[in-house]
Short mmCIF file of C-alpha atoms in Angstrom, two decimals:
data_model
loop_
_atom_site.label_atom_id
_atom_site.label_comp_id
_atom_site.label_asym_id
_atom_site.label_seq_id
_atom_site.Cartn_x
_atom_site.Cartn_y
_atom_site.Cartn_z
CA MET N 1384 -46.82 69.84 -47.22
CA VAL N 1385 -45.18 67.38 -44.82
CA LEU N 1386 -43.38 64.29 -46.09
CA ASN N 1387 -42.97 61.48 -43.54
CA PHE N 1388 -40.27 58.81 -43.81
CA TYR N 1389 -40.90 56.89 -40.60
CA GLU N 1390 -40.18 53.50 -42.15
CA ASN N 1391 -36.68 54.54 -43.19
CA LEU N 1392 -36.08 56.17 -39.82
CA SER N 1393 -37.09 52.96 -38.05
CA SER N 1394 -34.86 50.76 -40.20
CA ASP N 1395 -31.92 53.15 -39.74
CA PHE N 1396 -32.19 53.00 -35.96
CA ILE N 1397 -32.49 49.18 -36.05
CA GLU N 1398 -29.29 49.13 -38.13
CA LEU N 1399 -27.61 51.37 -35.54
CA LEU N 1400 -28.64 48.88 -32.83
CA GLU N 1401 -27.39 45.86 -34.77
CA ASN N 1402 -24.06 47.46 -35.70
CA GLY N 1403 -23.48 48.84 -32.21
CA ASN N 1404 -21.50 51.81 -33.58
CA GLU N 1405 -20.64 54.48 -30.99
CA HIS N 1406 -22.40 52.57 -28.20
CA ASN N 1407 -21.68 53.57 -24.60
CA LEU N 1408 -23.67 50.91 -22.74
CA ILE N 1409 -23.82 47.13 -22.71
CA ILE N 1410 -26.92 45.42 -21.30
CA GLU N 1411 -26.26 41.78 -20.40
CA VAL N 1412 -29.32 39.55 -20.17
CA GLY N 1413 -29.70 35.94 -19.05
CA GLU N 1414 -27.92 33.82 -16.48
CA SER N 1415 -24.13 33.70 -16.45
CA SER N 1416 -23.94 30.47 -18.46
CA ILE N 1417 -26.09 31.86 -21.29
CA LYS N 1418 -25.43 35.59 -20.86
CA GLN N 1419 -25.92 37.68 -24.02
CA PRO N 1420 -24.72 41.28 -24.43
CA PHE N 1421 -26.61 44.06 -26.26
CA LYS N 1422 -24.71 47.19 -27.31
CA VAL N 1423 -26.96 50.24 -26.89
CA HIS N 1424 -26.86 54.02 -26.80
CA SER N 1425 -27.86 56.07 -23.77
CA THR N 1426 -29.17 58.92 -25.94
CA VAL N 1427 -31.75 56.58 -27.47
CA LEU N 1428 -32.76 55.32 -24.03
CA CYS N 1429 -33.08 58.90 -22.78
CA CYS N 1430 -35.85 59.55 -25.31
CA ARG N 1431 -37.42 56.11 -25.64
CA CYS N 1432 -37.00 54.34 -22.28
CA PRO N 1433 -36.37 56.58 -19.26
CA TYR N 1434 -36.48 53.51 -17.00
CA LEU N 1435 -33.34 52.02 -18.58
CA TYR N 1436 -31.78 55.47 -18.91
CA ASP N 1437 -32.05 55.93 -15.13
CA GLU N 1438 -30.28 52.60 -14.68
CA PHE N 1439 -27.59 53.77 -17.09
CA LYS N 1440 -27.00 56.95 -15.03
CA ASN N 1441 -26.74 54.88 -11.83
CA SER N 1442 -24.38 52.30 -13.32
CA THR N 1443 -20.60 52.40 -13.04
CA ILE N 1444 -17.97 52.45 -15.79
CA SER N 1445 -16.74 48.88 -16.16
CA ASN N 1446 -13.91 48.98 -18.71
CA ASP N 1447 -11.18 51.18 -20.22
CA ASP N 1448 -13.41 52.38 -23.08
CA ASN N 1449 -15.77 54.17 -20.71
CA ILE N 1450 -18.49 51.61 -21.49
CA ARG N 1451 -21.02 51.05 -18.76
CA ILE N 1452 -22.66 47.69 -18.10
CA ILE N 1453 -26.14 46.82 -16.80
CA GLN N 1454 -26.97 43.22 -15.93
CA LYS N 1455 -30.48 41.77 -16.32
CA PRO N 1456 -30.15 38.08 -15.41
CA GLN N 1457 -33.92 37.65 -14.98
CA LEU N 1458 -34.58 38.47 -18.65
CA THR N 1459 -34.19 36.11 -21.60
CA ALA N 1460 -32.41 37.22 -24.74
CA LYS N 1461 -35.57 36.42 -26.74
CA ILE N 1462 -37.69 38.85 -24.71
CA PHE N 1463 -35.08 41.61 -24.54
CA ASN N 1464 -34.36 41.38 -28.26
CA ILE N 1465 -38.00 42.23 -28.98
CA ILE N 1466 -38.02 45.00 -26.36
CA ILE N 1467 -34.83 46.71 -27.55
CA LYS N 1468 -35.96 46.61 -31.19
CA TYR N 1469 -39.17 48.29 -30.13
CA ILE N 1470 -37.19 50.96 -28.26
CA TYR N 1471 -35.01 51.66 -31.32
CA GLY N 1472 -37.35 51.03 -34.23
CA ALA N 1473 -40.89 51.28 -32.76
CA THR N 1474 -41.77 47.93 -34.32
CA VAL N 1475 -42.69 44.57 -32.83
CA ASN N 1476 -43.02 41.38 -34.87
CA LEU N 1477 -45.23 38.85 -33.08
CA GLU N 1478 -45.37 36.31 -35.91
CA LYS N 1479 -44.43 32.80 -34.74
CA VAL N 1480 -44.01 34.06 -31.17
CA GLU N 1481 -45.62 31.79 -28.55
CA THR N 1482 -48.44 33.35 -26.60
CA SER N 1483 -46.67 32.68 -23.30
CA VAL N 1484 -43.68 34.68 -24.60
CA ILE N 1485 -46.00 37.55 -25.63
CA PHE N 1486 -47.42 37.63 -22.11
CA ASN N 1487 -43.91 37.70 -20.61
CA LEU N 1488 -43.12 40.48 -23.07
CA LEU N 1489 -46.09 42.43 -21.71
CA MET N 1490 -44.86 42.03 -18.14
CA THR N 1491 -41.38 43.22 -19.17
CA ALA N 1492 -42.88 46.21 -20.99
CA ASN N 1493 -44.68 47.02 -17.75
CA GLU N 1494 -41.41 46.81 -15.79
CA PHE N 1495 -39.70 49.12 -18.29
CA GLN N 1496 -42.71 51.51 -18.24
CA LEU N 1497 -43.27 51.28 -22.00
CA LYS N 1498 -46.91 52.39 -21.92
CA GLU N 1499 -47.60 52.35 -25.65
CA LEU N 1500 -46.27 48.82 -26.01
CA MET N 1501 -48.22 47.66 -22.95
CA THR N 1502 -51.46 49.01 -24.43
CA ARG N 1503 -50.88 47.34 -27.80
CA LEU N 1504 -49.90 43.99 -26.28
CA GLN N 1505 -52.95 43.91 -23.99
CA THR N 1506 -55.21 44.60 -26.96
CA PHE N 1507 -53.46 41.93 -29.03
CA LEU N 1508 -53.85 39.27 -26.34
CA ILE N 1509 -57.51 40.08 -25.67
CA GLU N 1510 -58.51 40.21 -29.34
CA ASN N 1511 -56.37 37.35 -30.70
CA GLN N 1512 -55.46 35.01 -27.85
CA SER N 1513 -58.59 34.83 -25.69
CA SER N 1514 -58.46 31.01 -25.55
CA TRP N 1515 -54.94 31.10 -24.12
CA LEU N 1516 -55.93 33.78 -21.59
CA LYS N 1517 -58.86 31.65 -20.41
CA LEU N 1518 -56.73 28.53 -20.21
CA ASN N 1519 -54.14 30.31 -18.04
CA PHE N 1520 -56.76 32.42 -16.34
CA SER N 1521 -55.62 32.21 -12.73
CA LYS N 1522 -52.03 33.13 -13.60
CA ILE N 1523 -53.14 35.99 -15.87
CA TYR N 1524 -55.54 37.37 -13.30
CA ASN N 1525 -53.00 37.33 -10.47
CA SER N 1526 -50.26 38.85 -12.65
CA SER N 1527 -52.45 41.64 -14.01
CA PHE N 1528 -53.12 42.90 -10.48
CA GLN N 1529 -49.47 43.04 -9.47
CA THR N 1530 -49.47 46.48 -11.08
CA ASN N 1531 -51.96 49.28 -11.74
CA ASN N 1532 -50.92 49.61 -15.38
CA LEU N 1533 -52.74 46.61 -16.90
CA LYS N 1534 -56.28 47.96 -16.67
CA ALA N 1535 -57.46 46.48 -19.98
CA LEU N 1536 -56.41 42.98 -18.93
CA GLN N 1537 -57.91 43.46 -15.47
CA ASN N 1538 -61.25 44.55 -16.91
CA TYR N 1539 -61.24 41.67 -19.39
CA CYS N 1540 -60.66 39.16 -16.59
CA ASN N 1541 -63.24 40.74 -14.28
CA ASP N 1542 -65.91 40.59 -17.00
CA ILE N 1543 -65.30 36.85 -17.25
CA ILE N 1544 -65.20 36.29 -13.48
CA ALA N 1545 -68.46 38.17 -12.98
CA LYS N 1546 -70.14 35.56 -15.22
CA HIS N 1547 -68.08 32.56 -14.11
CA PRO N 1548 -66.91 33.25 -10.53
CA ASN N 1549 -65.80 29.65 -9.99
CA LEU N 1550 -62.74 30.37 -12.17
CA ILE N 1551 -61.21 32.30 -9.29
CA PHE N 1552 -63.20 31.55 -6.15
CA GLU N 1553 -62.83 27.77 -6.59
CA SER N 1554 -59.27 27.84 -7.91
CA THR N 1555 -56.32 26.53 -5.92
CA ASP N 1556 -54.76 30.00 -6.19
CA PHE N 1557 -57.66 31.87 -4.59
CA ASN N 1558 -55.94 32.45 -1.25
CA THR N 1559 -52.95 34.04 -3.02
CA LEU N 1560 -55.15 36.48 -4.92
CA PRO N 1561 -53.89 40.08 -4.64
CA GLU N 1562 -56.09 42.26 -2.45
CA ALA N 1563 -56.78 44.69 -5.30
CA ALA N 1564 -58.07 41.84 -7.45
CA LEU N 1565 -60.44 40.57 -4.77
CA VAL N 1566 -61.79 44.06 -4.08
CA SER N 1567 -62.27 44.78 -7.79
CA ILE N 1568 -64.49 41.74 -8.28
CA ILE N 1569 -66.58 41.74 -5.08
CA GLN N 1570 -67.56 45.36 -5.68
CA ARG N 1571 -69.25 44.47 -8.98
CA ASP N 1572 -73.04 44.52 -9.08
CA ASP N 1573 -73.12 41.75 -11.71
CA LEU N 1574 -71.04 39.18 -9.81
CA GLN N 1575 -72.99 35.94 -10.26
CA LEU N 1576 -72.52 34.65 -6.73
CA GLU N 1577 -74.86 34.58 -3.77
CA GLU N 1578 -73.96 37.03 -1.02
CA PRO N 1579 -73.47 34.42 1.76
CA LYS N 1580 -70.94 32.63 -0.46
CA ILE N 1581 -69.12 35.88 -1.17
CA TRP N 1582 -68.89 36.46 2.59
CA ASP N 1583 -67.51 32.94 3.11
CA TYR N 1584 -64.85 33.43 0.43
CA VAL N 1585 -63.81 36.84 1.80
CA ILE N 1586 -63.42 35.40 5.30
CA GLN N 1587 -61.47 32.43 3.91
CA TRP N 1588 -59.13 34.77 2.02
CA GLY N 1589 -58.63 37.02 5.07
CA ILE N 1590 -57.83 34.12 7.40
CA SER N 1591 -55.38 32.63 4.90
CA GLN N 1592 -53.34 35.85 4.80
CA ASN N 1593 -52.34 35.52 8.45
CA LYS N 1594 -53.43 32.04 9.65
CA ILE N 1595 -55.56 33.68 12.30
CA VAL N 1596 -58.76 33.84 14.35
CA ASP N 1597 -58.23 32.13 17.69
CA ASP N 1598 -58.90 35.01 20.07
CA GLY N 1599 -59.94 38.65 20.24
CA ASN N 1600 -56.58 39.97 19.03
CA ASP N 1601 -56.83 37.79 15.96
CA PHE N 1602 -60.23 39.31 15.11
CA GLN N 1603 -58.59 42.73 15.07
CA ILE N 1604 -55.93 41.42 12.69
CA LEU N 1605 -58.64 39.98 10.45
CA LYS N 1606 -60.54 43.27 10.52
CA ASN N 1607 -57.41 45.15 9.45
CA THR N 1608 -56.71 42.62 6.71
CA LEU N 1609 -60.23 42.94 5.27
CA GLN N 1610 -60.72 46.67 5.72
CA LEU N 1611 -60.93 47.25 1.94
CA CYS N 1612 -63.16 44.22 1.33
CA LEU N 1613 -65.81 44.56 4.06
CA PRO N 1614 -67.48 47.72 2.65
CA HIS N 1615 -68.42 45.81 -0.51
CA ILE N 1616 -70.40 43.03 1.18
CA ARG N 1617 -74.18 43.42 0.69
CA TYR N 1618 -75.03 42.68 4.35
CA PHE N 1619 -78.62 43.79 4.03
CA GLN N 1620 -79.19 41.30 1.20
CA ILE N 1621 -78.26 38.31 3.41
CA SER N 1622 -81.08 36.37 5.07
CA GLY N 1623 -81.44 36.47 8.86
CA GLU N 1624 -80.61 32.77 9.04
CA ASN N 1625 -77.33 33.26 7.16
CA ILE N 1626 -76.54 36.36 9.23
CA MET N 1627 -76.64 34.27 12.39
CA GLU N 1628 -74.89 31.25 10.89
CA LYS N 1629 -72.16 32.96 8.89
CA VAL N 1630 -71.75 36.62 9.92
CA PHE N 1631 -72.42 36.38 13.67
CA PRO N 1632 -69.24 34.34 14.44
CA TYR N 1633 -67.18 37.20 12.91
CA ARG N 1634 -69.24 40.15 14.20
CA GLN N 1635 -66.15 41.54 15.96
CA ILE N 1636 -64.58 42.49 12.63
CA LEU N 1637 -67.53 44.79 11.82
CA ASP N 1638 -68.06 48.31 13.12
CA GLU N 1639 -70.46 48.33 16.08
CA ASN N 1640 -72.93 50.61 14.32
CA LEU N 1641 -72.99 48.40 11.22
CA TRP N 1642 -73.56 45.24 13.28
CA ALA N 1643 -76.41 46.94 15.16
CA ASP N 1644 -77.98 47.99 11.85
CA ILE N 1645 -77.67 44.46 10.47
CA LEU N 1646 -79.50 43.07 13.51
CA ASN N 1647 -82.19 45.76 13.34
CA TYR N 1648 -82.70 45.16 9.64
CA SER N 1649 -83.20 41.43 10.27
CA MET N 1650 -85.32 41.61 13.42
CA ALA N 1651 -86.88 45.11 13.42
CA PRO N 1652 -86.99 46.25 9.77
CA ASN N 1653 -89.02 49.38 10.59
CA LYS N 1654 -86.17 50.89 12.61
CA THR N 1655 -84.02 53.58 10.99
CA ILE N 1656 -80.78 52.34 9.41
CA THR N 1657 -77.82 54.72 9.28
CA SER N 1658 -75.40 52.36 7.51
CA LYS N 1659 -75.20 52.43 3.72
CA ILE N 1660 -77.43 49.81 2.10
CA LEU N 1661 -75.87 48.53 -1.13
CA PRO N 1662 -78.29 47.31 -3.84
CA PRO N 1663 -78.72 43.58 -4.46
CA ARG N 1664 -76.48 42.06 -7.09
CA LYS N 1665 -77.95 41.52 -10.53
CA ILE N 1666 -78.11 37.73 -10.55
CA PHE N 1667 -79.24 36.42 -13.92
CA ALA N 1668 -81.78 33.61 -13.76
CA THR N 1669 -80.44 30.19 -14.72
CA GLN N 1670 -82.47 28.83 -17.60
CA LEU N 1671 -83.35 25.23 -18.37
CA PRO N 1672 -80.93 23.42 -20.69
CA ASN N 1673 -83.28 23.47 -23.68
CA ARG N 1674 -83.85 27.22 -23.29
CA GLY N 1675 -80.38 28.68 -23.38
CA TYR N 1676 -78.41 26.58 -20.86
CA THR N 1677 -74.95 28.06 -20.25
CA PHE N 1678 -72.30 25.36 -20.09
CA GLN N 1679 -69.60 25.79 -17.43
CA ILE N 1680 -66.59 23.75 -16.43
CA THR N 1681 -64.32 23.85 -13.39
CA SER N 1682 -60.85 23.42 -14.86
CA SER N 1683 -57.43 25.01 -14.70
CA ILE N 1684 -56.43 23.38 -18.01
CA ILE N 1685 -59.28 23.42 -20.55
CA ASN N 1686 -61.92 25.98 -21.46
CA ILE N 1687 -65.54 25.57 -22.53
CA GLU N 1688 -64.69 25.56 -26.26
CA GLN N 1689 -62.27 22.68 -25.79
CA ALA N 1690 -64.71 20.74 -23.59
CA THR N 1691 -67.40 21.19 -26.26
CA GLU N 1692 -65.05 19.83 -28.92
CA MET N 1693 -64.49 16.72 -26.77
CA ALA N 1694 -68.25 16.21 -26.41
CA PHE N 1695 -68.51 16.35 -30.21
CA TRP N 1696 -65.85 13.62 -30.44
CA VAL N 1697 -67.53 11.45 -27.80
CA ASP N 1698 -70.84 11.49 -29.66
CA LYS N 1699 -69.17 11.12 -33.09
CA LYS N 1700 -71.23 13.96 -34.52
CA GLU N 1701 -70.72 15.43 -37.98
CA VAL N 1702 -71.49 18.96 -36.81
CA THR N 1703 -69.96 20.35 -33.61
CA TYR N 1704 -72.08 21.50 -30.68
CA ASP N 1705 -72.62 25.12 -29.77
CA ILE N 1706 -70.53 26.01 -26.69
CA ASN N 1707 -73.70 26.78 -24.70
CA ASN N 1708 -75.40 23.56 -25.77
CA ASN N 1709 -72.88 20.98 -24.58
CA PRO N 1710 -74.95 17.87 -23.77
CA TYR N 1711 -72.55 16.73 -21.02
CA GLU N 1712 -71.72 17.76 -17.50
CA PHE N 1713 -67.98 17.67 -16.77
CA ASN N 1714 -67.48 16.67 -13.14
CA LEU N 1715 -63.92 17.10 -11.88
CA ILE N 1716 -62.83 14.05 -9.86
CA LEU N 1717 -59.05 14.56 -9.79
CA ARG N 1718 -56.63 17.45 -10.20
CA GLY N 1719 -52.95 16.65 -9.77
CA SER N 1720 -52.00 19.98 -8.19
CA ARG N 1721 -54.86 19.62 -5.72
CA ASP N 1722 -55.02 15.88 -4.98
CA GLY N 1723 -51.51 14.65 -5.84
CA PHE N 1724 -49.77 13.15 -8.88
CA GLN N 1725 -49.00 9.72 -7.42
CA HIS N 1726 -50.53 6.71 -9.19
CA GLU N 1727 -52.14 5.64 -5.88
CA VAL N 1728 -54.18 8.86 -5.90
CA PHE N 1729 -55.40 8.17 -9.42
CA TRP N 1730 -56.58 4.66 -8.53
CA ASP N 1731 -58.18 5.78 -5.26
CA LEU N 1732 -60.27 8.43 -7.04
CA CYS N 1733 -60.80 6.96 -10.51
CA ASP N 1734 -60.94 3.16 -10.16
CA LEU N 1735 -64.12 1.77 -11.82
CA LYS N 1736 -65.24 5.26 -12.91
CA THR N 1737 -66.71 5.13 -16.43
CA ASN N 1738 -66.94 7.81 -19.13
CA VAL N 1739 -63.80 9.65 -18.02
CA ILE N 1740 -61.74 12.27 -19.82
CA VAL N 1741 -58.10 12.88 -18.91
CA VAL N 1742 -56.40 16.16 -19.84
CA ALA N 1743 -52.81 17.22 -19.14
CA LYS N 1744 -50.91 20.46 -19.80
CA VAL N 1745 -47.38 19.86 -21.08
CA LYS N 1746 -44.83 21.68 -18.94
CA ASP N 1747 -43.93 25.25 -19.95
CA THR N 1748 -45.94 25.09 -23.22
CA ASP N 1749 -49.45 25.75 -24.53
CA GLU N 1750 -49.81 22.06 -25.44
CA ILE N 1751 -52.70 20.03 -23.98
CA ILE N 1752 -53.00 16.27 -24.50
CA GLY N 1753 -55.42 13.70 -23.16
CA GLY N 1754 -57.82 10.85 -23.81
CA TYR N 1755 -61.36 9.53 -23.37
CA ASN N 1756 -62.08 6.18 -21.70
CA PRO N 1757 -65.77 5.15 -21.80
CA ILE N 1758 -65.32 1.92 -19.81
CA GLY N 1759 -62.95 3.19 -17.13
CA TRP N 1760 -59.88 1.63 -15.54
CA ASN N 1761 -60.41 -1.47 -13.40
CA SER N 1762 -57.90 -2.56 -10.74
CA ASN N 1763 -59.41 -6.07 -10.84
CA PHE N 1764 -57.87 -6.53 -14.29
CA TYR N 1765 -54.30 -6.13 -13.04
CA HIS N 1766 -51.79 -6.06 -15.94
CA ARG N 1767 -54.54 -6.79 -18.45
CA PRO N 1768 -56.01 -4.74 -21.31
CA SER N 1769 -59.67 -3.81 -21.64
CA GLU N 1770 -61.64 -3.68 -24.87
CA THR N 1771 -63.64 -0.75 -26.19
CA ASN N 1772 -64.58 0.62 -29.62
CA ASP N 1773 -65.12 4.19 -28.45
CA SER N 1774 -61.97 5.42 -26.70
CA PHE N 1775 -59.70 8.05 -28.24
CA ILE N 1776 -56.68 10.20 -27.44
CA PHE N 1777 -56.08 13.77 -28.56
CA SER N 1778 -54.14 17.00 -28.51
CA LEU N 1779 -56.10 20.25 -28.38
CA LYS N 1780 -56.06 23.38 -30.48
CA ASN N 1781 -54.70 26.15 -28.29
CA GLY N 1782 -52.48 29.19 -28.58
CA ASN N 1783 -50.01 28.49 -31.39
CA ILE N 1784 -51.35 24.96 -31.97
CA LYS N 1785 -53.52 25.57 -35.04
CA ASN N 1786 -55.56 22.35 -35.12
CA SER N 1787 -56.62 19.66 -32.69
CA ILE N 1788 -55.54 16.08 -33.36
CA LEU N 1789 -58.06 13.29 -32.74
CA SER N 1790 -56.79 9.70 -32.67
CA ARG N 1791 -59.47 7.02 -32.34
CA VAL N 1792 -58.78 3.46 -31.24
CA LYS N 1793 -57.89 0.98 -33.98
CA ASN N 1794 -56.81 -2.03 -31.90
CA THR N 1795 -59.97 -2.24 -29.80
CA GLY N 1796 -58.89 -5.30 -27.80
CA ARG N 1797 -55.98 -3.37 -26.25
CA ALA N 1798 -57.50 0.11 -26.12
CA ILE N 1799 -57.14 0.52 -22.34
CA TYR N 1800 -54.47 -0.93 -20.07
CA ASN N 1801 -54.98 -1.54 -16.35
CA ASN N 1802 -51.85 -1.29 -14.24
CA PRO N 1803 -52.11 0.11 -10.67
CA GLY N 1804 -48.40 0.87 -10.90
CA TYR N 1805 -49.17 3.68 -13.37
CA GLY N 1806 -51.74 6.40 -13.73
CA PRO N 1807 -54.21 6.69 -16.67
CA ASN N 1808 -53.06 4.35 -19.45
CA PHE N 1809 -54.08 4.23 -23.12
CA ASN N 1810 -51.57 1.43 -23.76
CA ASN N 1811 -48.30 2.47 -25.46
CA ASP N 1812 -49.98 5.40 -27.22
CA LEU N 1813 -50.35 7.55 -24.06
CA TRP N 1814 -49.91 6.83 -20.39
CA MET N 1815 -48.85 8.45 -17.15
CA ASP N 1816 -45.43 7.11 -16.29
CA GLY N 1817 -44.46 8.38 -12.84
CA THR N 1818 -45.13 11.61 -11.00
CA GLN N 1819 -45.92 14.50 -13.37
CA THR N 1820 -44.64 12.57 -16.39
CA PHE N 1821 -46.52 11.21 -19.39
CA LYS N 1822 -45.12 9.05 -22.17
CA ILE N 1823 -45.89 8.17 -25.78
CA ASN N 1824 -43.94 5.21 -27.17
CA SER N 1825 -45.64 4.25 -30.41
CA ARG N 1826 -48.82 4.17 -32.47
CA ASP N 1827 -49.90 0.66 -31.48
CA CYS N 1828 -53.58 0.94 -30.63
CA TYR N 1829 -54.68 4.37 -31.89
CA GLU N 1830 -54.78 5.83 -35.39
CA ASN N 1831 -52.46 8.81 -35.10
CA LEU N 1832 -49.62 10.18 -33.03
CA ILE N 1833 -50.87 13.16 -31.02
CA ARG N 1834 -47.40 14.71 -30.60
CA LYS N 1835 -44.59 15.30 -33.08
CA THR N 1836 -42.12 13.53 -30.80
CA THR N 1837 -42.41 10.30 -28.82
CA GLY N 1838 -40.92 9.49 -25.43
CA GLY N 1839 -41.51 10.99 -21.99
CA PHE N 1840 -42.47 14.58 -21.22
CA SER N 1841 -43.22 16.50 -18.04
CA ILE N 1842 -46.56 18.16 -17.29
CA ASP N 1843 -47.59 21.19 -15.24
CA ASP N 1844 -50.89 19.62 -14.16
CA TYR N 1845 -53.49 17.04 -15.13
CA GLU N 1846 -57.21 16.57 -14.50
CA VAL N 1847 -59.71 13.73 -14.74
CA PHE N 1848 -63.39 14.42 -15.44
CA GLN N 1849 -66.35 12.06 -15.37
CA ILE N 1850 -68.90 13.14 -17.95
CA LYS N 1851 -72.62 12.39 -18.01
CA LYS N 1852 -75.55 13.49 -20.14
CA ARG N 1853 -77.53 16.41 -18.83
#
């Protein structure tokens, strides 16, 4: 009979860490102004974290007590405290920990080669924080391919991209996509993208890596850059017209035998082909809206669940819509990171546009705020309010934010304010006050405050959509 006392063992090692008795190493984390020391034991690291143990062996003795010191200025004390307690006690408490911190914890676990922790954290994020992953999709996708150890996260992202390729191919970060990520997605048979478009995106990505293609030498550079991508293009599934229009200008990056086979296949299909012919991709037929329409949205801030919740608010329904039965199309007309954050940009693109939704991601948080303006902003009404009964402002459920907050207009005569000196403006309740800054001063015209605190706050990005019934 074997009696296990793992819980006591774990708590004893945590106590050893917290007391620091007989420690022979200090790990300092954080910048110099907020540096925090952790007293640890090399024998524990030897068994539980060989990565840090190797750093211990390579460090130098820094004081008279034969204590060695390792500095980790890039780490926060919050992250390292969780990591070191896992190393000592094999426990991780994720309660009340922001999802963004959990993701940073995963990346640190990867750096420290803590495979068990990496596996558990990936599973936790995928099973419990899928909305946050989708909202920060571009960042997550790029980060997961910076290493070969995050396979679960890579596969999760690729499954989504195969169905919704616009998330990556139309993102502002596409040209910075790691090569391994691009290869992993274009090799999939179920990528829902036409082959000529895939070719265009691959060429765009290749050119952006070197700013090239002016002469013959540049074509060789492009060929070298795309050597892992080119074998996954389904050349023999591209029409002859698209071959001449899209592939022909870049024929020099293809092997001579492959180019000859492509021409033969298009113009003399009975001739023998020696190049490998990849099967056509499994493109699923797009159904009519009333027979299983799949709602999609091009956004770096909100996901389809959040857009569906907004549609429910717009129509003032008692029962929310199904995510695949959203009655509106969301057409992106402005993205700050793409078009600019200046108020002149907002008025150039959004003046006189009706039925618009504004969303903004608060800087360095999971928080998303925004508003709906059915009548639009009008530069002809300079420094004057506009009246509507149907506008509202909101904050969205996301990550650690348990519930959305909807605040409908109560002072209808001053619901919208038109001032070309600012961006989108829902009077004093929410408006864009300067570049990448929003402000909430009071609860003048809308029912509820959508943030716990008033005043100005910075944003990472904001988007404006014009919605219309399908």
